[in-house]
Amino acid sequence: MTRRIYALLVGIDRYIHPVSPLQGCVNDVIAIEEYLRGRVNQKDCELHLQVLLDQAATRTAVIQGFAHHLAQARRDDIVLFYYSGHGSQEQAPPEFWHLEPDRLNETLVCWDSRSAESWDLADKELAKLIAMVAINQPQITIILDCCHSGSGTRDVFQETNVRQISPDPRSRPIESYFVSVAEAETLILRSTDSHLSAWNLPRGSHILLAACRDREFAKEYNGNGQRRGAFCFFLTETLRQTNGSLTYRDLFKRTASIVRSKVAAQTPQIEVTDAKDLDQLFLGGAVISHPPYFTIYFDLVYGWVIDGGRIHGIPPCSGHETTQLAVFSSEVAHLRDLRSAIGIAEVINVLPQLSQLKFQGISDLSPETTFKAVITSLPLMPLNVRLEGDEEGITFLRKALPSPYLREVSVLIETELELRVLARDQHYQVIRFIDDRAVSPPIPSYTVPSAIEVVRRLEHIARWTLLADLAPPTTSRIAPDAVKLEIYRSSDKADSQVRFTLNAAPQIYLEYQQDAQGKWQQPSMLVRLTNTSEEPLYCALLDLTDQYSIQVGFFEAGGIWLNPGQEAWALGKRPIYASVPQDLWQQGMTEFKDILKLIVSTAEFDAFLLAQDRLDRIEESRRNMKDEVYRPTPLNRLMQRVHYRDLSINVEPLEQNDDWMTDQITITTIRNAFHPTL
């Protein structure tokens, strides 16, 4: 039986004055459309798309998109509503006050919403539209990349990269709504959970993915040189990098974890009416799984290409960094043995569904010939840095800066930035762009040694960032859920643990607690890995801390083999203690973030190649790996390149191409300011 996917995609950059314009919403919709057209299995699924951009996205057009397009869906069909644009509020009429304690509706701002003849699309109206579609019981997914109530304390109207505008000042009459008070009371189940997004959507079955929680802002982000919504960019990147389908739980967990590490004060949300829906496959599993190899062929327009591009997770080229592939005869069946490869290919240009290649060591390139290819190396993107302040200090920095880890970016492209270096009053200060926090003490004097020290700190951060961003090749045959990562909160009773109710959350919060004697205790947890696949897998768990250290010692050898069905506890089931370091707490910092990064491979690798100390101890952080002997697996070679890029051309040639995948979860430890010194 053929399933149908009905998608309504709305993106608005150019609003009617006086609504401020945005820059990444149309790009978001184009990216989602590209993904759906390229990755949905259209042999078994009919894809029905309606796209509304800018002036086409009127209030009437969006309503009709639900009524005439999405409402065609029947049982077992799939519905997707994606909105990228401004979110806002409006004054609720008195008839809705009992539903809205703050007397405000959450709204989507359509292209003409603030014109005299129109209104925003209120959450109660959106709820009725969704309920109307839900009557026939399709699987419904709602994705909203916009701000919500925005009732925080920041002056958001001075922000240029947030998707929210001021509330509509007009008093909207009840007659202007196409939902009655009685219908609203029936539809809406108002949540009192302050961690949710604040959207009032219907009780009927649906899944909501929202860019941020109540009182936060949905930011725009420069992704691969293109302005995008941060949430949409990392959502589509997660989808592209996954071979096959993810559950909603895993898709959200991975996406939101990356957003939290890249964008300040933005916490994506997932809300479901039935917790079992979290374990449904995204879009009902309609996404095509790519074979564990690419096909190389000659295209009359683009020349030699592989059948994989942006929508398949092929990363863009960055200078000399690009994707490398081993090339095999089309008849070869065993593609893991790289000794049978007939040559090498490099990606020179990444298109939506194709990537252009150049070859090394292959002489017979008849246009009628096809080849198979597997990825053997992925590009490591340099860290973007902006230099600011005194010209004298900047001059010294530029002389020290040439580094394969770093790239100076223009002052005009702020959304590409990750770090700023401020030269002022004869001091250098490294500042994190997402929250303007200094990452280490100032370095005095404009001198060559000081500039070199700044670059060393930047490279240290770059290595940490490369690992935090590490994602596997899109053709990996290891399933995204092949190894289950479970985190338990330690209990006072030795034989009792309380499992976290993750609810797909990428962010776990741990707080210092008082014991029976009133003494504040560090929180602790237990971590378990379970191999749910049907083959042995090698697993390593790493802790990437807020001080840019990488800790590897959860297992004695750095990693551990797990047979199918086997489980292992980190630190031999001893508690893992979380903390806000004393020195940072005394400086007023009450939260500290750790990223637990899981790396899984079909071959053993040396996780210790990635270990480094905290930023203020960089002298101790790098081991002399030139003297080490290790098996030249793809992961080992990649890890060595992370720390020693100059060695990348000197490693032994690979003999086998092993698959690997990654997963991660963010843990925030909270130590309130009133806690006494421990």
XYZ file of C-alpha atoms in Angstrom:
678
model
C 0.000 0.000 0.000
C 1.408 3.379 -1.019
C 1.609 5.926 1.794
C 1.156 9.613 1.173
C 3.144 12.448 2.723
C 1.412 15.820 2.762
C 3.785 18.647 3.663
C 3.020 22.353 4.038
C 6.240 24.402 4.228
C 6.045 28.084 5.129
C 9.035 30.459 5.133
C 8.875 34.247 5.406
C 11.842 36.630 5.201
C 10.237 39.721 3.685
C 7.297 40.986 5.694
C 5.019 43.924 5.083
C 6.344 47.040 6.848
C 6.664 47.642 9.790
C 7.486 43.990 10.546
C 11.265 43.561 10.528
C 12.690 41.268 7.847
C 14.528 38.012 8.457
C 17.232 36.347 6.360
C 17.198 32.585 6.812
C 13.566 31.464 6.680
C 13.309 30.931 2.909
C 16.654 29.103 3.011
C 15.225 26.862 5.745
C 12.245 25.884 3.624
C 14.431 25.254 0.570
C 16.627 22.959 2.690
C 13.629 21.035 4.037
C 12.159 20.735 0.540
C 15.514 19.525 -0.837
C 15.710 16.896 1.882
C 12.177 15.629 1.329
C 12.537 15.425 -2.451
C 15.921 13.721 -2.220
C 15.582 11.384 0.727
C 11.942 10.284 0.907
C 11.433 6.856 -0.640
C 9.126 7.835 -3.479
C 8.801 4.224 -4.657
C 6.662 3.477 -1.616
C 5.514 7.007 -0.732
C 3.742 9.735 -2.678
C 5.157 13.129 -1.747
C 2.673 16.022 -1.937
C 4.353 19.365 -1.220
C 2.893 22.834 -0.893
C 5.459 25.601 -0.372
C 4.519 29.141 0.688
C 7.324 31.708 0.607
C 7.245 35.410 1.528
C 4.203 37.153 -0.017
C 2.582 33.802 -0.833
C 2.454 32.990 2.900
C -0.589 35.085 3.771
C -2.822 34.241 6.700
C -5.518 33.035 4.286
C -3.043 30.898 2.290
C -1.738 29.157 5.421
C -5.275 28.409 6.611
C -6.221 27.083 3.190
C -3.037 25.013 3.138
C -4.357 23.121 6.150
C -7.968 22.962 4.956
C -7.353 21.930 1.339
C -3.891 20.340 1.304
C -3.054 18.736 4.658
C -6.666 17.718 5.328
C -6.443 15.250 2.423
C -4.361 12.937 4.628
C -5.980 9.718 5.790
C -5.112 7.037 8.305
C -1.467 5.870 7.974
C -0.595 8.932 5.881
C 1.982 11.434 7.117
C 1.462 15.166 7.656
C 4.250 17.710 8.103
C 3.706 21.401 8.834
C 6.932 23.399 8.897
C 6.964 27.119 9.757
C 9.988 29.401 9.661
C 9.370 33.068 10.435
C 8.484 35.472 13.206
C 6.653 34.310 16.305
C 4.895 36.797 18.524
C 1.928 37.439 20.818
C -1.328 39.286 20.684
C -3.791 40.497 23.267
C -6.351 37.785 23.930
C -9.988 38.949 24.020
C -11.702 38.676 27.426
C -13.495 35.509 26.300
C -10.099 33.699 26.274
C -8.708 35.102 29.512
C -9.608 31.971 31.494
C -7.347 30.037 29.083
C -4.521 32.575 29.177
C -3.366 33.707 32.636
C -1.184 36.383 31.005
C -4.067 37.378 28.670
C -1.849 36.859 25.623
C -2.059 34.409 22.724
C 1.047 32.902 21.167
C 1.037 33.577 17.425
C 2.619 32.863 14.060
C 3.170 36.051 12.055
C 2.044 35.505 8.482
C 3.214 37.768 5.651
C 0.216 40.089 5.946
C -0.564 39.559 9.639
C 0.078 43.137 10.701
C -1.809 44.790 7.855
C -5.097 46.502 8.620
C -7.212 43.716 7.155
C -5.449 40.762 8.784
C -4.274 39.194 12.050
C -1.603 36.834 13.334
C -2.438 33.127 13.350
C -3.186 32.481 17.035
C -2.230 29.254 18.769
C -5.921 28.447 19.308
C -6.530 28.787 15.582
C -3.520 26.625 14.809
C -4.874 24.067 17.278
C -8.187 23.942 15.412
C -6.413 23.508 12.074
C -4.329 20.634 13.428
C -7.389 19.016 15.020
C -9.205 19.252 11.699
C -6.363 17.379 9.968
C -6.147 14.846 12.834
C -9.741 13.652 12.364
C -8.602 11.047 9.822
C -5.713 9.890 12.086
C -2.576 10.539 10.018
C 0.797 10.876 11.752
C 1.185 14.635 12.320
C 4.477 16.461 12.829
C 4.627 20.202 13.526
C 7.989 22.011 13.338
C 8.087 25.654 14.437
C 11.349 27.588 14.031
C 10.269 30.869 15.598
C 10.145 32.569 18.989
C 7.351 32.049 21.453
C 6.239 34.301 24.275
C 9.583 36.071 24.477
C 8.689 37.494 27.866
C 12.229 37.446 29.151
C 14.206 40.476 30.275
C 16.380 41.086 27.222
C 15.587 43.943 24.870
C 14.828 41.568 22.020
C 13.710 44.287 19.655
C 17.318 45.358 19.221
C 18.282 41.849 18.173
C 18.856 41.331 14.452
C 18.980 37.546 14.413
C 15.979 36.478 16.500
C 12.657 35.365 15.055
C 10.329 37.416 17.191
C 8.627 40.765 16.944
C 6.691 42.821 19.460
C 3.129 41.798 20.313
C 0.350 43.123 18.128
C -0.876 46.259 19.982
C -4.365 46.034 18.512
C -7.302 44.714 20.519
C -8.525 41.768 18.516
C -12.290 41.094 18.639
C -13.530 37.581 19.305
C -15.355 37.643 15.956
C -12.027 37.702 14.092
C -11.162 34.178 15.289
C -12.381 31.167 13.357
C -12.321 29.143 16.591
C -15.074 29.630 19.146
C -14.565 29.802 22.897
C -16.241 26.431 23.293
C -13.980 24.851 20.644
C -10.890 26.373 22.254
C -11.876 24.985 25.640
C -12.301 21.549 24.075
C -9.107 21.660 22.037
C -6.623 23.220 24.408
C -4.964 21.393 27.267
C -2.947 24.157 28.883
C 0.319 22.893 30.352
C 1.770 24.381 33.505
C 5.233 23.058 32.685
C 7.457 26.141 32.449
C 10.044 24.186 30.451
C 7.754 23.787 27.451
C 7.397 26.024 24.446
C 4.122 27.749 25.480
C 2.281 26.777 22.276
C -1.324 25.783 22.903
C -1.860 22.893 20.505
C -4.647 20.292 20.463
C -4.905 17.223 22.617
C -5.200 15.074 19.494
C -2.180 13.005 18.533
C 0.682 15.038 17.095
C 4.381 15.685 17.625
C 5.662 19.231 18.052
C 9.303 20.173 17.506
C 9.850 23.766 18.626
C 13.005 25.832 18.242
C 13.034 27.109 21.813
C 11.173 27.112 25.106
C 8.972 29.800 26.563
C 10.959 32.995 27.352
C 13.710 32.132 24.856
C 14.442 33.288 21.335
C 14.879 31.336 18.105
C 18.168 32.552 16.637
C 19.455 32.705 13.101
C 22.783 31.087 12.291
C 25.237 31.074 9.419
C 25.447 27.444 8.355
C 27.963 26.604 5.627
C 28.010 30.251 4.519
C 24.219 30.553 4.285
C 21.917 32.312 6.730
C 19.596 29.769 8.385
C 17.533 29.249 11.487
C 19.804 27.591 14.037
C 17.240 24.929 14.886
C 16.379 24.112 11.272
C 20.038 24.073 10.228
C 21.080 21.522 12.840
C 17.867 19.534 12.368
C 18.515 19.118 8.644
C 22.221 18.451 9.248
C 21.295 15.667 11.692
C 18.864 14.183 9.168
C 21.403 14.385 6.350
C 24.175 12.751 8.367
C 21.969 9.807 9.329
C 21.800 6.814 7.037
C 18.153 5.825 7.227
C 15.510 6.866 9.725
C 15.803 8.164 13.272
C 13.116 8.007 15.906
C 11.709 11.356 16.964
C 13.424 10.827 20.309
C 16.866 10.373 18.769
C 16.398 13.053 16.111
C 15.442 15.613 18.717
C 18.100 14.566 21.210
C 20.896 14.886 18.667
C 19.629 18.125 17.136
C 18.977 19.906 20.400
C 22.303 18.851 21.894
C 24.140 20.536 19.018
C 21.949 23.656 19.189
C 22.697 23.995 22.901
C 26.432 23.798 22.232
C 26.374 26.324 19.376
C 23.740 28.898 20.341
C 23.334 30.682 23.672
C 20.014 30.617 25.540
C 18.119 28.488 23.041
C 16.690 25.172 24.222
C 14.681 23.281 21.586
C 11.592 21.420 22.776
C 9.694 18.291 21.804
C 6.113 17.883 22.969
C 3.877 14.866 22.385
C 0.390 13.890 23.458
C 1.456 10.246 23.849
C 4.957 9.404 25.068
C 4.993 6.307 22.827
C 5.092 8.614 19.799
C 8.672 9.547 20.706
C 9.782 6.136 19.474
C 8.041 6.428 16.111
C 10.329 6.856 13.129
C 10.565 10.366 11.699
C 8.015 10.720 8.889
C 6.947 7.141 9.477
C 10.278 5.730 8.325
C 9.824 7.058 4.796
C 13.486 8.120 4.544
C 15.652 6.084 2.155
C 18.646 4.227 3.578
C 21.699 4.763 1.395
C 23.822 1.702 0.518
C 27.146 1.530 2.404
C 28.866 2.936 -0.680
C 28.405 5.621 -3.330
C 28.222 5.061 -7.072
C 30.604 7.046 -9.269
C 29.437 7.826 -12.793
C 29.915 10.404 -15.542
C 27.279 13.141 -15.706
C 26.922 15.076 -18.956
C 26.579 18.376 -17.073
C 28.845 17.984 -14.026
C 31.417 15.414 -15.186
C 32.469 12.680 -12.739
C 30.213 12.605 -9.696
C 29.009 10.439 -6.819
C 25.302 9.919 -6.125
C 25.558 11.777 -2.830
C 25.403 15.484 -2.039
C 24.243 17.906 0.646
C 21.039 16.000 1.310
C 23.089 12.827 1.912
C 25.396 14.457 4.445
C 28.447 15.082 2.256
C 30.135 18.025 4.017
C 31.170 21.104 2.036
C 34.777 21.612 1.000
C 36.824 24.016 3.109
C 40.123 25.054 1.542
C 42.278 21.935 1.305
C 39.908 20.014 3.591
C 37.515 17.794 1.676
C 35.965 14.332 1.599
C 38.225 11.570 0.277
C 36.985 8.266 -1.113
C 38.495 4.931 -2.037
C 37.437 3.888 -5.546
C 36.601 0.286 -6.454
C 35.592 -1.549 -9.586
C 31.816 -1.769 -9.842
C 32.070 -5.578 -9.585
C 33.865 -5.600 -6.207
C 31.670 -6.915 -3.388
C 33.921 -6.445 -0.335
C 34.401 -2.719 0.040
C 35.961 -2.770 3.507
C 39.280 -4.132 2.174
C 40.952 -0.958 0.922
C 43.871 -2.905 -0.562
C 41.611 -3.802 -3.490
C 40.821 -0.149 -4.271
C 41.910 0.994 -7.733
C 42.471 4.630 -6.796
C 41.411 7.668 -4.797
C 38.843 10.386 -5.441
C 38.340 13.751 -3.774
C 35.169 15.808 -3.607
C 35.695 19.227 -5.239
C 32.121 20.557 -5.165
C 29.045 19.516 -3.183
C 25.627 19.914 -4.847
C 22.214 19.009 -3.380
C 22.106 15.429 -4.708
C 25.536 15.021 -6.342
C 29.171 15.802 -5.597
C 31.806 16.475 -8.256
C 35.091 14.567 -8.078
C 38.699 14.564 -9.150
C 40.718 11.345 -9.301
C 44.179 10.145 -8.306
C 45.765 6.991 -9.689
C 42.973 6.020 -12.096
C 43.781 6.028 -15.795
C 40.786 4.292 -17.393
C 37.985 6.860 -17.112
C 35.636 5.920 -19.892
C 32.300 7.776 -19.517
C 30.497 4.439 -19.853
C 32.258 3.067 -16.750
C 30.825 3.187 -13.225
C 32.660 2.661 -9.946
C 31.877 2.143 -6.280
C 33.345 4.393 -3.579
C 33.535 4.490 0.218
C 34.486 7.467 2.346
C 37.919 7.151 3.949
C 38.423 10.699 5.231
C 36.170 13.591 6.214
C 37.109 17.286 6.214
C 37.963 18.911 9.529
C 36.575 22.422 9.447
C 38.721 25.230 10.910
C 37.381 27.303 13.785
C 36.136 30.760 12.824
C 37.810 33.601 14.746
C 37.407 37.367 14.600
C 40.207 39.730 15.653
C 39.152 43.016 17.236
C 40.720 46.022 18.935
C 44.110 47.702 18.718
C 45.793 47.405 15.337
C 49.183 46.863 16.957
C 47.950 43.805 18.841
C 46.094 42.452 15.815
C 49.252 42.728 13.695
C 51.130 40.403 16.070
C 48.187 37.968 16.047
C 48.014 37.797 12.262
C 51.715 36.935 12.096
C 51.175 34.069 14.554
C 47.799 32.981 13.228
C 48.439 30.841 10.133
C 47.102 27.542 11.473
C 45.250 24.590 9.929
C 42.833 24.762 12.879
C 41.823 28.430 12.569
C 40.311 30.815 10.062
C 39.969 34.567 10.495
C 36.529 35.717 9.351
C 35.143 39.068 8.364
C 33.645 41.387 10.942
C 30.539 41.521 8.755
C 29.748 37.814 8.981
C 28.956 37.592 12.663
C 26.872 34.445 12.470
C 29.889 32.429 11.329
C 31.839 33.349 14.443
C 32.735 31.010 17.250
C 35.485 32.996 18.993
C 36.577 36.623 19.243
C 40.030 37.805 20.232
C 40.003 41.295 21.728
C 43.278 43.265 21.772
C 42.892 46.194 24.151
C 45.078 48.047 26.671
C 48.080 45.799 25.954
C 46.126 42.633 26.763
C 44.630 39.822 24.673
C 41.308 38.276 25.688
C 39.700 35.222 24.050
C 35.899 35.527 24.148
C 33.248 32.969 23.244
C 30.882 34.498 20.710
C 27.646 32.744 21.727
C 27.564 34.289 25.205
C 30.415 36.861 25.297
C 32.127 34.893 28.079
C 35.901 35.069 28.444
C 37.255 31.534 28.182
C 40.582 32.128 29.965
C 42.469 34.865 31.845
C 43.845 37.771 29.763
C 47.293 37.462 28.197
C 49.401 40.602 28.762
C 51.507 42.601 26.243
C 51.530 42.858 22.463
C 54.528 40.636 21.765
C 55.342 37.632 19.614
C 55.282 35.177 22.577
C 51.910 36.531 23.731
C 50.433 36.233 20.235
C 51.722 32.657 19.964
C 50.130 31.856 23.339
C 46.792 33.214 22.100
C 46.971 31.006 19.003
C 47.835 27.962 21.131
C 44.714 28.568 23.205
C 42.618 28.982 20.078
C 43.959 25.708 18.654
C 43.189 23.948 21.942
C 39.572 25.132 21.691
C 39.472 24.173 18.000
C 40.469 20.576 18.776
C 37.710 20.382 21.395
C 35.197 21.811 18.927
C 36.212 19.363 16.199
C 35.395 16.477 18.509
C 32.139 18.041 19.726
C 31.067 18.395 16.072
C 32.340 14.968 14.997
C 29.762 13.094 12.916
C 30.185 9.809 11.008
C 30.039 9.232 7.250
C 26.492 9.179 5.942
C 26.993 5.649 4.578
C 27.765 4.075 7.958
C 25.891 0.820 8.312
C 25.778 1.128 12.117
C 22.232 1.991 13.147
C 21.794 5.255 15.077
C 20.481 3.319 18.092
C 22.985 0.462 17.881
C 24.344 1.309 21.338
C 21.917 2.625 23.935
C 23.272 5.262 26.304
C 21.410 5.358 29.635
C 22.067 7.738 32.509
C 20.908 7.099 36.054
C 20.896 9.454 38.988
C 22.752 7.934 41.937
C 20.664 7.408 45.068
C 21.659 7.635 48.684
C 20.892 3.914 48.870
C 23.648 1.808 47.400
C 21.199 -0.621 45.790
C 18.861 1.979 44.315
C 19.152 4.221 41.307
C 16.563 6.489 39.770
C 16.603 6.421 36.005
C 16.326 9.800 34.342
C 13.079 10.342 32.520
C 14.872 11.667 29.477
C 11.748 12.245 27.341
C 14.227 12.628 24.490
C 15.832 15.547 26.306
C 19.343 16.377 25.092
C 19.895 18.366 28.259
C 20.017 16.805 31.728
C 20.147 19.077 34.739
C 21.892 17.981 37.953
C 21.773 20.104 41.094
C 23.767 20.148 44.297
C 21.591 18.793 47.137
C 21.712 19.030 50.910
C 22.197 15.823 52.892
C 20.571 15.043 56.246
C 23.201 17.111 58.026
C 22.566 20.118 55.791
C 25.854 19.784 53.887
C 25.755 20.444 50.142
C 26.676 17.378 48.086
C 27.828 17.086 44.484
C 25.328 15.331 42.208
C 26.363 11.985 40.794
C 25.183 9.591 38.128
C 25.735 6.156 36.667
C 26.154 5.545 32.934
C 25.341 2.311 31.113
C 25.988 1.295 27.508
C 24.062 -1.564 25.869
C 24.756 -3.035 22.438
C 21.348 -3.452 20.794
C 22.779 -4.468 17.416
C 23.618 -7.912 16.037
C 27.399 -7.471 15.783
C 30.250 -6.738 18.213
C 30.968 -3.015 18.544
C 33.790 -1.085 20.140
C 32.582 1.812 22.310
C 34.294 4.778 23.931
C 32.733 7.445 26.115
C 34.300 10.895 26.398
C 33.547 13.905 28.576
C 33.966 17.291 26.887
C 33.859 19.909 29.632
C 33.087 23.617 29.618
C 36.804 24.243 30.247
C 37.710 22.598 26.917
C 39.154 19.447 28.422
C 38.488 15.974 26.977
C 38.407 13.152 29.528
C 38.611 9.561 28.339
C 38.961 7.368 31.443
C 35.476 5.888 31.756
C 36.852 2.500 30.672
C 40.297 1.244 31.588
C 41.510 0.864 27.996
C 39.746 3.998 26.797
C 37.038 1.891 25.163
C 35.358 -1.489 25.461
C 34.085 -4.239 23.152
C 30.395 -5.049 23.558
C 28.912 -8.184 22.044
C 25.280 -8.173 20.876
C 23.031 -7.685 23.903
C 25.965 -7.025 26.238
C 26.030 -4.042 28.596
C 28.811 -2.182 30.395
C 28.812 0.437 33.147
C 31.203 3.384 32.971
C 33.786 3.328 35.784
C 32.691 -0.196 36.654
C 29.336 1.110 37.965
C 30.968 3.534 40.353
C 29.311 6.968 40.613
C 30.428 9.706 38.245
C 30.441 13.018 40.104
C 29.435 16.245 38.394
C 30.504 19.642 39.667
C 30.796 23.346 39.103
C 34.567 23.815 39.629
C 35.351 25.764 42.768
C 37.379 28.454 41.001
C 34.567 29.146 38.528
C 31.897 29.121 41.232
C 33.846 31.682 43.253
C 33.826 33.881 40.132
C 30.011 33.767 40.114
C 29.398 30.913 37.644
C 26.533 28.728 38.856
C 26.247 26.317 35.906
C 28.800 24.033 34.265
C 28.233 22.020 31.103
C 29.602 18.606 30.117
C 29.007 16.875 26.788
C 29.071 13.092 27.042
C 30.168 11.914 23.592
C 29.712 8.280 22.602
C 31.805 6.924 19.723
C 30.976 3.457 18.368
C 32.995 1.558 15.761
C 33.245 -1.835 14.108
C 36.993 -1.773 14.857
C 39.019 -0.984 17.951
C 40.416 2.556 18.168
C 42.501 4.533 20.634
C 40.292 7.116 22.326
C 43.304 8.392 24.291
C 44.459 10.070 21.075
C 41.807 12.707 21.801
C 42.509 13.379 25.483
C 43.480 16.896 26.485
C 43.554 18.876 29.718
C 41.589 22.021 30.509
C 42.443 25.204 28.672
C 44.484 26.721 31.509
C 46.739 23.634 31.548
C 47.502 23.245 27.867
C 51.178 22.552 28.525
C 50.128 19.182 29.956
C 47.382 18.358 27.520
C 49.041 16.844 24.444
C 50.940 13.617 24.491
C 53.771 12.822 22.103
C 51.817 10.623 19.755
C 54.640 10.425 17.224
C 56.142 7.651 19.318
C 52.931 5.679 19.636
C 52.070 2.586 17.654
C 48.443 2.030 16.744
C 46.387 0.302 14.104
C 45.714 2.765 11.253
C 41.899 2.587 11.312
C 39.901 5.502 9.865
C 38.967 6.646 13.372
C 42.535 6.510 14.662
C 43.763 8.468 11.662
C 40.986 11.009 12.076
C 41.745 11.370 15.777
C 45.422 11.881 15.065
C 44.542 14.557 12.512
C 42.429 16.318 15.142
C 45.506 16.777 17.332
C 48.338 16.688 14.802
C 47.205 17.718 11.360
C 50.789 17.885 10.121
C 50.997 14.083 10.509
C 48.010 13.353 8.296
C 50.154 12.582 5.250
C 52.639 10.425 7.172
C 50.368 7.780 8.663
C 50.362 4.220 7.394
C 47.922 3.525 4.561
C 44.573 2.142 5.604
C 43.910 -1.521 4.959
C 40.305 -1.711 6.104
C 37.480 0.816 6.082
C 35.537 0.405 9.310
C 32.180 1.967 10.094
C 31.523 4.241 13.049
C 28.823 6.476 14.512
C 28.486 9.019 17.321
C 25.910 10.145 19.832
C 25.990 12.718 22.617
C 24.048 14.209 25.483
C 24.623 17.438 27.392
C 24.659 17.543 31.200
C 24.351 20.864 33.035
C 25.362 20.930 36.682
C 23.796 23.669 38.809
C 25.355 25.044 41.970
C 23.319 27.975 43.223
C 25.048 31.115 44.423
C 23.838 30.636 47.981
C 25.585 27.288 48.376
C 28.420 27.508 50.888
C 31.910 26.460 49.914
C 32.202 22.671 49.999
